[in-house]
mmCIF file of C-alpha atoms in Angstrom:
data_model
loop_
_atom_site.group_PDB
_atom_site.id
_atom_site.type_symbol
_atom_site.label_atom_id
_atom_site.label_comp_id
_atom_site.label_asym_id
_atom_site.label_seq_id
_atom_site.Cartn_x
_atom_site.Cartn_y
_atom_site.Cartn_z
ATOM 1 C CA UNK A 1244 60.540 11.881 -4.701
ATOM 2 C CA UNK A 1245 58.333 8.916 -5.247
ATOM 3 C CA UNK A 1246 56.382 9.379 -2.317
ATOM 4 C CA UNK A 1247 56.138 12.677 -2.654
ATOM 5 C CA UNK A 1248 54.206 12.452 -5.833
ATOM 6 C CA UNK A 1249 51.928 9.578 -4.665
ATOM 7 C CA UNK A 1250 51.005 11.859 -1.658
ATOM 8 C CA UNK A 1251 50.370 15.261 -3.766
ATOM 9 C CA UNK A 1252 48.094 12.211 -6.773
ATOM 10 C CA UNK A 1253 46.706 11.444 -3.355
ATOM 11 C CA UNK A 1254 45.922 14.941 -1.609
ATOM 12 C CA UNK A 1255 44.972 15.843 -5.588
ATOM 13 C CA UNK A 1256 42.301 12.675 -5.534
ATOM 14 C CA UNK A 1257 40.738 13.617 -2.365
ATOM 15 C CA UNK A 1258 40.208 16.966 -3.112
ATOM 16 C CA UNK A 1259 38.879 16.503 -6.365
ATOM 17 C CA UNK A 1260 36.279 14.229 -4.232
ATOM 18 C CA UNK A 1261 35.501 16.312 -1.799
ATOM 19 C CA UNK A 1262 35.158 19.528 -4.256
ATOM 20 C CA UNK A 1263 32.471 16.842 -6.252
ATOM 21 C CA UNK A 1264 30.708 15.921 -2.886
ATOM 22 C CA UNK A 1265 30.307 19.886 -1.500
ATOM 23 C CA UNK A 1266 29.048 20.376 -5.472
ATOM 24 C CA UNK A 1267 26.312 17.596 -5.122
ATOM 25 C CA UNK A 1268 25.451 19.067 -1.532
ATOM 26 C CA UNK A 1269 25.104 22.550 -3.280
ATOM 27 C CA UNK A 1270 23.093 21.060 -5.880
ATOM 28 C CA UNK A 1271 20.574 19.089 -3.646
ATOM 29 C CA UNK A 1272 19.797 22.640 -1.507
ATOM 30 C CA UNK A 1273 19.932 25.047 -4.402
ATOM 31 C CA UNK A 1274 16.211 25.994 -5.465
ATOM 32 C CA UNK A 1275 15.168 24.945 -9.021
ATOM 33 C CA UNK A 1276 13.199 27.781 -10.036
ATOM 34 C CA UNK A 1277 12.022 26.026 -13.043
ATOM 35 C CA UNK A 1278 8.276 25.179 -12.202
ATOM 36 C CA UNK A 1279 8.429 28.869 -10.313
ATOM 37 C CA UNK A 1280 9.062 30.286 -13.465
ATOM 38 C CA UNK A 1281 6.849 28.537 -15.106
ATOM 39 C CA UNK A 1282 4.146 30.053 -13.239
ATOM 40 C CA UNK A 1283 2.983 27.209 -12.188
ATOM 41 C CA UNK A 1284 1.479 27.851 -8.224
ATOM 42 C CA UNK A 1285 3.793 26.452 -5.745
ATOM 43 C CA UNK A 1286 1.544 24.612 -3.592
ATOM 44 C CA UNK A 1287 1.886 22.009 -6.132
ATOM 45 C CA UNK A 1288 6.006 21.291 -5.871
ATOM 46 C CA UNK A 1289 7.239 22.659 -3.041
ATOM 47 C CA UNK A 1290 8.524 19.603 -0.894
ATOM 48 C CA UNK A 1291 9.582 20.528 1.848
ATOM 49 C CA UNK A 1292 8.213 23.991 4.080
ATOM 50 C CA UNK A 1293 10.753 26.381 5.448
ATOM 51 C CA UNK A 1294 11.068 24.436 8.725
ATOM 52 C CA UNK A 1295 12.602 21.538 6.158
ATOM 53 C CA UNK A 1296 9.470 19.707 7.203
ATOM 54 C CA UNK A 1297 8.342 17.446 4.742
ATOM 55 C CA UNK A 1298 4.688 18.150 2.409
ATOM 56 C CA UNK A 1299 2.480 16.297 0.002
ATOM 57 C CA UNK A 1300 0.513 18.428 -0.983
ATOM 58 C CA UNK A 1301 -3.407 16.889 -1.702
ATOM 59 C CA UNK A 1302 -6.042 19.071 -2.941
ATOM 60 C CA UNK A 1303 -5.340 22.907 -2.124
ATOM 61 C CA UNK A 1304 -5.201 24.292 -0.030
ATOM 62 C CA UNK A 1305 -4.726 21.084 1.900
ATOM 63 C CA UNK A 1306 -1.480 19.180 2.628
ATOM 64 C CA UNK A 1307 -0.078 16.366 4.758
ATOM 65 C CA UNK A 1308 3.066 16.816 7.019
ATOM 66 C CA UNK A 1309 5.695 14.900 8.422
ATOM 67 C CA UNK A 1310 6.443 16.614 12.122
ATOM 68 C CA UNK A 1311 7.099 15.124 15.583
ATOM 69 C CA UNK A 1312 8.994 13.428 17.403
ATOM 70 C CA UNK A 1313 8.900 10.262 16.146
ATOM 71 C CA UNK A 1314 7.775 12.031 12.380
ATOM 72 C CA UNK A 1315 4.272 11.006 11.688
ATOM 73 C CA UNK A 1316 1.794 12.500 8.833
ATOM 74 C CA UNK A 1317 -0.086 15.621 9.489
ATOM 75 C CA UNK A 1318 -3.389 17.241 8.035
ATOM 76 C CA UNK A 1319 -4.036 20.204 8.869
ATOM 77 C CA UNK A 1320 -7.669 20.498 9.215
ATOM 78 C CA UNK A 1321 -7.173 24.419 10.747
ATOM 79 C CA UNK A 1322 -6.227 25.700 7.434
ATOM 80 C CA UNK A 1323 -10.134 25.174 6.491
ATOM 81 C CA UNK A 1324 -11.286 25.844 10.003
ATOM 82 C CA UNK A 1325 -13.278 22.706 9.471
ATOM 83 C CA UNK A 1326 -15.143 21.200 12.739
ATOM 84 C CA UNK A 1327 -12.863 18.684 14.066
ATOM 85 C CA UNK A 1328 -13.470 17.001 17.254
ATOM 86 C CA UNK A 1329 -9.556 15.700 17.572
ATOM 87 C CA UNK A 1330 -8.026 19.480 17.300
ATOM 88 C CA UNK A 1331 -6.817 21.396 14.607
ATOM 89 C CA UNK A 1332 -5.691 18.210 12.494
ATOM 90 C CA UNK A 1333 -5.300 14.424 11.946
ATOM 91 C CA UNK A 1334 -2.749 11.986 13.051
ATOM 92 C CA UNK A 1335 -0.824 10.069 12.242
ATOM 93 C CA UNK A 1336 -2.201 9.243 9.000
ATOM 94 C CA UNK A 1337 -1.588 5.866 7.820
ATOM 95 C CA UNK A 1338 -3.604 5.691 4.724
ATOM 96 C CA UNK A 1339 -5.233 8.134 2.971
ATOM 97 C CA UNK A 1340 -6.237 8.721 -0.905
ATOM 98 C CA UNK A 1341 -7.460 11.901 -2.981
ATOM 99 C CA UNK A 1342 -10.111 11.387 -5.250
ATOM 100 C CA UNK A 1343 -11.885 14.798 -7.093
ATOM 101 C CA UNK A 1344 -13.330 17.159 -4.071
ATOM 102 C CA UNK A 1345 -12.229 14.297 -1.480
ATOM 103 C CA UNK A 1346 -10.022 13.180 0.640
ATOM 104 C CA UNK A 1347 -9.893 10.417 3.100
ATOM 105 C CA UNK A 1348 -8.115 7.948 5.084
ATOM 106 C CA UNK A 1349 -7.091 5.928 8.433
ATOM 107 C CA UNK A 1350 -5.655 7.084 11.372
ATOM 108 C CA UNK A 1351 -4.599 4.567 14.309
ATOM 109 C CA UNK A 1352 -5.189 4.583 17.953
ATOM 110 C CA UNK A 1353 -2.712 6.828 18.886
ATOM 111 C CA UNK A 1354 -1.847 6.354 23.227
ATOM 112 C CA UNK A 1355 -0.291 9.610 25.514
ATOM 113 C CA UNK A 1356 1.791 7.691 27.927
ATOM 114 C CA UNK A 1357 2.297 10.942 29.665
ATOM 115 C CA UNK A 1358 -2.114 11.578 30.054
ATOM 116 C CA UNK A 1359 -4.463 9.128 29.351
ATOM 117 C CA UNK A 1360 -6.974 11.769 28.518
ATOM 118 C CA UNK A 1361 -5.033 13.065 25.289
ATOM 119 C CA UNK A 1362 -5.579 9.198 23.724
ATOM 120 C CA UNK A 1363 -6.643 9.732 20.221
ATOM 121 C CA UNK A 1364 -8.918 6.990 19.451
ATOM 122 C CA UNK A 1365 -8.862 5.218 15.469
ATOM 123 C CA UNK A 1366 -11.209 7.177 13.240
ATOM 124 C CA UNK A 1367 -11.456 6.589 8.989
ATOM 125 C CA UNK A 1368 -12.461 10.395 7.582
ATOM 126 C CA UNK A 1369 -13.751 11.812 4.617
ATOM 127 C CA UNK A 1370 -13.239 15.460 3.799
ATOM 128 C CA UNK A 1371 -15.371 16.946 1.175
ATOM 129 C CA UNK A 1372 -13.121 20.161 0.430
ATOM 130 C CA UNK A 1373 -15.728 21.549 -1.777
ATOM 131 C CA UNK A 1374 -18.929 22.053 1.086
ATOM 132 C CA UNK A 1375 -15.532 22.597 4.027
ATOM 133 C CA UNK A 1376 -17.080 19.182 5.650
ATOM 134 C CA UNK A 1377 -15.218 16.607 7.831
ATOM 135 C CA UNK A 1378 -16.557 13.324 8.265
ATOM 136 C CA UNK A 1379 -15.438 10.799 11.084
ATOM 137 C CA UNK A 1380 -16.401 7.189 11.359
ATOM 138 C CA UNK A 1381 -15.836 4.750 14.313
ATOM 139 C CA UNK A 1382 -16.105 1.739 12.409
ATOM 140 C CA UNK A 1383 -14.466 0.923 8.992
ATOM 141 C CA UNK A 1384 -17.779 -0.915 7.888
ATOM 142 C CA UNK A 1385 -19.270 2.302 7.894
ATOM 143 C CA UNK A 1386 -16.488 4.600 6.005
ATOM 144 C CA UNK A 1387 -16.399 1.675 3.599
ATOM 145 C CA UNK A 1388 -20.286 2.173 2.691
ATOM 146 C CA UNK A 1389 -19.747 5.910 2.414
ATOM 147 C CA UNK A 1390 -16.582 5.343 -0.007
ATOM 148 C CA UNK A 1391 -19.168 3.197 -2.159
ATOM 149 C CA UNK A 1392 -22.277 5.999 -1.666
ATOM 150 C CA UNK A 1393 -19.812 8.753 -3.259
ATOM 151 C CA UNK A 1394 -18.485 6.241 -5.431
ATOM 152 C CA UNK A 1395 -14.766 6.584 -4.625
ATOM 153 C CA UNK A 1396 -12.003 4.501 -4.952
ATOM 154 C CA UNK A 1397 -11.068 1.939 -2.001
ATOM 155 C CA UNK A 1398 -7.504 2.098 -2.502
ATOM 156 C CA UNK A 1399 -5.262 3.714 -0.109
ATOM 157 C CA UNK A 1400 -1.705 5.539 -0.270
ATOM 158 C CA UNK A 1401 1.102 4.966 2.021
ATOM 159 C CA UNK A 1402 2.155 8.532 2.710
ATOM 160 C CA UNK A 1403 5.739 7.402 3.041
ATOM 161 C CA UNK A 1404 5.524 5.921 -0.665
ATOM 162 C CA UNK A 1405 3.793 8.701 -1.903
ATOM 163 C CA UNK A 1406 6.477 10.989 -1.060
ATOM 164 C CA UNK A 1407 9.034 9.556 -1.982
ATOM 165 C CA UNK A 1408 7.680 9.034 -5.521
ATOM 166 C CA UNK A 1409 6.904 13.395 -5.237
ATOM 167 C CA UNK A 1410 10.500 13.950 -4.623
ATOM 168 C CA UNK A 1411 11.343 12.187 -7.576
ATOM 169 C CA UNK A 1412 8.150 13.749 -9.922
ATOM 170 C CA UNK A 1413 6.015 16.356 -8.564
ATOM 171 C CA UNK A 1414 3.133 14.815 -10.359
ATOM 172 C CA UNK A 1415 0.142 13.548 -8.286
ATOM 173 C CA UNK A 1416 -2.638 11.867 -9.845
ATOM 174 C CA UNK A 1417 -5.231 14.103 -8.221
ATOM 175 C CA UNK A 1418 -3.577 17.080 -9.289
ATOM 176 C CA UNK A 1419 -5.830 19.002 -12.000
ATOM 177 C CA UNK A 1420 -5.300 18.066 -15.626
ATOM 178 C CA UNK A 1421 -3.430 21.544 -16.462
ATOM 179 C CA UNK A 1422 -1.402 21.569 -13.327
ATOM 180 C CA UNK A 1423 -0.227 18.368 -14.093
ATOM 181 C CA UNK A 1424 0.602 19.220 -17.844
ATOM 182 C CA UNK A 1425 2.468 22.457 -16.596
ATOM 183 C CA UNK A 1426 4.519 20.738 -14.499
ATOM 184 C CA UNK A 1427 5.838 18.158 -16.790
ATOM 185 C CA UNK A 1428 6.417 21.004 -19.108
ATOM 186 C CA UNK A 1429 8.323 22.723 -16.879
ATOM 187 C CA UNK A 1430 10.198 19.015 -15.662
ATOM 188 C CA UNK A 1431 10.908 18.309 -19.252
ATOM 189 C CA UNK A 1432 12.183 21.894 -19.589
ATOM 190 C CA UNK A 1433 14.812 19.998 -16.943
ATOM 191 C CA UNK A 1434 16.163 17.358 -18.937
ATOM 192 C CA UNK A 1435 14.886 15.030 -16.179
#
């Protein structure tokens, strides 16, 4: 009779687990509609797209991805139509930063072991998303004198970091001033 009721405690404990697990799984995938109904536009805290593929989004309507095979980050430079010499983005992006109407960054070498032709070479870029303009440069000496001619900062994000930190708060610094205040309304709203 002993054993019995160690075994039903036990059977009891594990389902009481498991029923807590399956209601943290639920949790993580149910939508919080909280910044959606605070009207606030959802280019600005939607993480991940429909494919589950993960976004930071920069200054609208443009966002970095992480897709492939391995994952590297993606901007989409097609969503503009902006002339760009590489395709209809750039990648992988290392570093980049935001800074009012700009953004820019570092992308590597990147080698096609399957065609030698498809080698994307290392290019630094500046995007001015106001005048729709993308800027390559072949040598950092030279993106590094532009970043001082517009007067933006020389610091650079990791996107990895970034998003990690946008999971946990959906508040970018580039973000405009009343985005940013209506989504730490609507987070406070939370009780986060």
């Amino acid at each position: 009779m002993k054993l019995l009721k160690t075994l039903l405690l036990s059977f009891m404990i594990l389902g009481s687990l498991k029923c807590n697990k399956i209601k943290k799984e639920m949790k993580e995938h149910t939508p919080d509609y909280s910044y959606k109904n605070a009207g606030i536009d959802k280019f600005y805290y939607v993480k991940k797209d429909l494919g589950n593929t993960p976004i930071i989004p920069l200054i609208k309507p443009y966002s970095i991805s992480s897709i492939g095979n391995p994952e590297e980050w993606f901007l989409d430079t097609f969503v503009e139509r902006l002339q760009n010499d590489l395709g209809g983005g750039i990648s992988p992006i290392l570093r980049f930063n935001c800074h009012k109407i700009y953004i820019y960054g570092y992308k590597p070498f990147e080698k096609d072991n399957q065609d030698s032709t498809f080698d994307s070479p290392e290019k630094w870029f500046i995007i001015n998303t106001q005048e729709k303009q993308l800027v390559y440069f072949d040598k950092e000496l030279d993106f590094q004198a532009e970043l001082k001619k517009l007067n933006l900062p020389e610091t650079f994000l990791n996107p990895d970091e970034v998003y990690e930190q946008y999971k946990q708060d959906p508040v970018l610094p580039w973000f405009p001033e009343n985005i940013k205040k209506q989504l730490k309304e609507a987070k406070a709203k939370q009780g986060k």
